GROMACS .gro file of C-alpha atoms in nm:
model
  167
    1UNK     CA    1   0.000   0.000   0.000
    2UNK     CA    2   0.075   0.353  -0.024
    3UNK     CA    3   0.220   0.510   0.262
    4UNK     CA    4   0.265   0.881   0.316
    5UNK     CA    5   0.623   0.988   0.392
    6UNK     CA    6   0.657   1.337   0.480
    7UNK     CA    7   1.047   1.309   0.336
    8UNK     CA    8   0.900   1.194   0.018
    9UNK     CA    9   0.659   1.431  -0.020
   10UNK     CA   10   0.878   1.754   0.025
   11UNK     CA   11   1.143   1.610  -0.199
   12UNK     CA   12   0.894   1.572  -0.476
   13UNK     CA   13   0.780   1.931  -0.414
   14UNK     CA   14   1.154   2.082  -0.413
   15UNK     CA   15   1.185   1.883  -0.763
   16UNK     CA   16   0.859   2.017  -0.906
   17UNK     CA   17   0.901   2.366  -0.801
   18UNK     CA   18   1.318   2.323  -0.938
   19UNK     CA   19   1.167   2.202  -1.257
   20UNK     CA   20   0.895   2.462  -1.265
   21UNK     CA   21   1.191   2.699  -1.202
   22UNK     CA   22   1.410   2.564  -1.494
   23UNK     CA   23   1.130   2.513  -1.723
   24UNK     CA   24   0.986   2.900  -1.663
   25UNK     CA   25   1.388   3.026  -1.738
   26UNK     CA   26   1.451   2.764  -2.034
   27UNK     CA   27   1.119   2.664  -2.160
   28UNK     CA   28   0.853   2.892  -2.121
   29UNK     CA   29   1.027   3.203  -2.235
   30UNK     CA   30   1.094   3.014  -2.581
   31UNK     CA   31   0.733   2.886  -2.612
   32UNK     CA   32   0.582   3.211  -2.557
   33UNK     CA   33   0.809   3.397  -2.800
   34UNK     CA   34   0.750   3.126  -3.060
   35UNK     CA   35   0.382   3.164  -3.021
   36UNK     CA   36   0.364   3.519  -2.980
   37UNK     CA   37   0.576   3.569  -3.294
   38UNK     CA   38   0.338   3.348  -3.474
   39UNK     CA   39   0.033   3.474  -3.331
   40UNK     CA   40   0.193   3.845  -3.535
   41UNK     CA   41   0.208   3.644  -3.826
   42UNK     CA   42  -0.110   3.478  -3.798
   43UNK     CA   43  -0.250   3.863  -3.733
   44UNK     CA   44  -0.033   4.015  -4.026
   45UNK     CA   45  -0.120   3.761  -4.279
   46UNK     CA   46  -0.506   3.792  -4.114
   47UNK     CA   47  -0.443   4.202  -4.223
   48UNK     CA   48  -0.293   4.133  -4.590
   49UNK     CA   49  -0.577   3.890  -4.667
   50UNK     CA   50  -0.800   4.172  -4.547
   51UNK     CA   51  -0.629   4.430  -4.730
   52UNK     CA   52  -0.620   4.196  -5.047
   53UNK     CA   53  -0.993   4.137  -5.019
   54UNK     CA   54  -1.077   4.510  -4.992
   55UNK     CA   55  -0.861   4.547  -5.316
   56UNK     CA   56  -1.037   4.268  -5.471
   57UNK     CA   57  -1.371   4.410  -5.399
   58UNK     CA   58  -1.226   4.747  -5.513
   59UNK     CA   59  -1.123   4.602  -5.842
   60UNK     CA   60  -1.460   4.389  -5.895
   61UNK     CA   61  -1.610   4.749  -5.831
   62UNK     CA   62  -1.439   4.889  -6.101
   63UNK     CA   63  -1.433   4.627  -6.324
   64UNK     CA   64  -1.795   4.614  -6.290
   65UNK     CA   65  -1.853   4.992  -6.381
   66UNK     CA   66  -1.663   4.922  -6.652
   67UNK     CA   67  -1.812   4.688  -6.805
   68UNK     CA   68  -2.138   4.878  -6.749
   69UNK     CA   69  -1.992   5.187  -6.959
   70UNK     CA   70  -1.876   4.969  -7.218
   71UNK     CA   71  -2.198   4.803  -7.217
   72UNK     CA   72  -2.338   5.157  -7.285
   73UNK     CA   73  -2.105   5.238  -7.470
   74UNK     CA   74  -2.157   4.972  -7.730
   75UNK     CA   75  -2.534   5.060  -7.739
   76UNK     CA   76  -2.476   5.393  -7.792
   77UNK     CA   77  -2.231   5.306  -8.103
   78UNK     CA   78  -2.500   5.071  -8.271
   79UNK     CA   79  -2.742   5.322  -8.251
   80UNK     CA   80  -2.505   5.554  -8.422
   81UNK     CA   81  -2.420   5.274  -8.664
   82UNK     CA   82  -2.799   5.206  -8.724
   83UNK     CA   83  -2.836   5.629  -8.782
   84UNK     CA   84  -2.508   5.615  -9.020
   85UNK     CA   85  -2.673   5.332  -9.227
   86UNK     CA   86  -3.030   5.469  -9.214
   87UNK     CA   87  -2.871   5.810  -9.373
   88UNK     CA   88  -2.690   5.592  -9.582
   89UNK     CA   89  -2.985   5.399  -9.726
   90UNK     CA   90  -3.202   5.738  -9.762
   91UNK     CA   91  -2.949   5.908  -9.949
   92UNK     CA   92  -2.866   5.600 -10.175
   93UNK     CA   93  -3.230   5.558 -10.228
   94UNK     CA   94  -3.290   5.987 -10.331
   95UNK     CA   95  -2.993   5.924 -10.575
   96UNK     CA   96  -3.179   5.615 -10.721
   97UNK     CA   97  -3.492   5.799 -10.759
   98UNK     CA   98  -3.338   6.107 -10.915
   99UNK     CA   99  -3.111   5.867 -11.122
  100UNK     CA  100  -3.485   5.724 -11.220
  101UNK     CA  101  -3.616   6.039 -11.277
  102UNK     CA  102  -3.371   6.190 -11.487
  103UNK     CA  103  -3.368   5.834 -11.707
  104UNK     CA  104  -3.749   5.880 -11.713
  105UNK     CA  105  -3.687   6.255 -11.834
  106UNK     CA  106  -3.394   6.175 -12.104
  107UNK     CA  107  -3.661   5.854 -12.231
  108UNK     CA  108  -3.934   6.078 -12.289
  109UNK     CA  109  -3.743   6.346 -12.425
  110UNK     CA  110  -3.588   6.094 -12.710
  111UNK     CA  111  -3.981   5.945 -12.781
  112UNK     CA  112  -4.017   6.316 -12.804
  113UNK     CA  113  -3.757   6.362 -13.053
  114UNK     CA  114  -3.873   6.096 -13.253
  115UNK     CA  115  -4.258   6.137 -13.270
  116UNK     CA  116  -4.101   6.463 -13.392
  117UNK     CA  117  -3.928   6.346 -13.631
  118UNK     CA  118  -4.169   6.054 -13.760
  119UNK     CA  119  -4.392   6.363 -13.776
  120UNK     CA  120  -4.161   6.547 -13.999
  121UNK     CA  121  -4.075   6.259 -14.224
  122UNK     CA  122  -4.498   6.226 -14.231
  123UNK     CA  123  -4.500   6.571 -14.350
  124UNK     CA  124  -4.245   6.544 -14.598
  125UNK     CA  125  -4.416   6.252 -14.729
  126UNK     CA  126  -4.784   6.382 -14.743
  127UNK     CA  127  -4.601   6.684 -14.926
  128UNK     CA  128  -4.424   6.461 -15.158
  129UNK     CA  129  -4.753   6.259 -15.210
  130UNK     CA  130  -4.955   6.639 -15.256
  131UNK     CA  131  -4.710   6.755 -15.532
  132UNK     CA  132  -4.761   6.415 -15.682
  133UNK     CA  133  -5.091   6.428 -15.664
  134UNK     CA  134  -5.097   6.798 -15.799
  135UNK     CA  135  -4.857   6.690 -16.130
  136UNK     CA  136  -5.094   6.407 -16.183
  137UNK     CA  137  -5.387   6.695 -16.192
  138UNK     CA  138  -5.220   6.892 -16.381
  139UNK     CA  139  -5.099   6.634 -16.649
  140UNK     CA  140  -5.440   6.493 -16.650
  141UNK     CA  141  -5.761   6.693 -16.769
  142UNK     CA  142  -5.933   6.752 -16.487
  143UNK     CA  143  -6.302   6.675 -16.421
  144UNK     CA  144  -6.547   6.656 -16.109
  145UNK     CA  145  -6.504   6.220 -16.127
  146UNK     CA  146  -6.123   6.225 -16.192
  147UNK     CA  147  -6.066   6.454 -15.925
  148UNK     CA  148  -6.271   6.286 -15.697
  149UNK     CA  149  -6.041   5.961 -15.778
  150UNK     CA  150  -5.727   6.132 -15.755
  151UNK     CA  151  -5.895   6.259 -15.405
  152UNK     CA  152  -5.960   5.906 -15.326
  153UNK     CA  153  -5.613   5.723 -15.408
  154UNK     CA  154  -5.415   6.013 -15.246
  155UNK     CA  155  -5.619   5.965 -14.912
  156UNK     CA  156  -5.576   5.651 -14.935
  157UNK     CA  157  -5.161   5.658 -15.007
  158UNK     CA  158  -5.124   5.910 -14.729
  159UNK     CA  159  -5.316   5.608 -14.485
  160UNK     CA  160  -5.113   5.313 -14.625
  161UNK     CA  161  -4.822   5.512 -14.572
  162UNK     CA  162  -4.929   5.644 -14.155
  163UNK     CA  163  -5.078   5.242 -14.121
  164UNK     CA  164  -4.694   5.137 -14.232
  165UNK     CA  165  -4.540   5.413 -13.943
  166UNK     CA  166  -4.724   5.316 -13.675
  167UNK     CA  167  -4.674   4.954 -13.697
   0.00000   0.00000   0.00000
């Protein structure tokens, strides 16, 4: 059994208090250095990740805004595009017509020209027929019936020859 020995007992209380003593001088000094130097790097490295995660939120910030402008940014240039082209496409389309236009004019100015001058070969012709038709009169002795069919076949020359123009 365990007996208690008053010897025993003090020498086991001079060794723990010597061995508190050393440890506290040796030990504890070392151990609290070592942990408060890492507890400042745990903190430090606790204040950069803070600082880098302000800066990150900084940038996103940024970035964000950003991206909003250019978002705007790009809107504002299609609709500027779209304006361009629809300026584009109106003034393209005012030259066509008045390309149109003037064709139409320079068309019906040359039908012009030539119903004016199907007109004056028509006159020349009738004239040409009416001189014929007077020498034929003339040569002839005239009377009411032979004038009448010399009437006749020049009104019917001057049609053949309009039937043959128009067609």
């Amino acid at each position: 059994m365990l007996k208690f020995d008053i010897v025993n007992f003090v020498c086991v209380v001079v060794n723990l208090l010597v061995l508190y003593v050393l440890m506290k001088k040796f030990v504890f000094g070392r151990v609290t250095r070592i942990i408060d130097a890492r507890q400042a790097l745990l903190e430090e490295k606790n204040a950069s990740v803070a600082k880098a995660q302000e800066e990150a939120d900084r940038l996103k910030k940024e970035y964000e805004k950003s991206l909003e402008n250019a978002n705007e940014t790009s809107v504002q240039i299609v609709k500027e595009a779209k304006s361009r082209a629809r300026a584009e496409y109106n003034k393209i389309m005012a030259r066509a017509a008045a390309d149109a236009e003037a064709m139409k004019a320079g068309a019906e100015k040359a039908i012009a020209t030539e119903r004016e001058k199907q007109m004056d070969e028509l006159h020349v012709q009738i004239m040409d027929l009416a001189v014929e038709a007077a020498g034929r009169i003339m040569a002839e002795k005239s009377s009411p019936e032979t004038d009448k069919a010399l009437y006749d076949a020049f009104i019917k020359e001057a049609g053949d020859v309009d039937n043959a123009k128009n067609e």
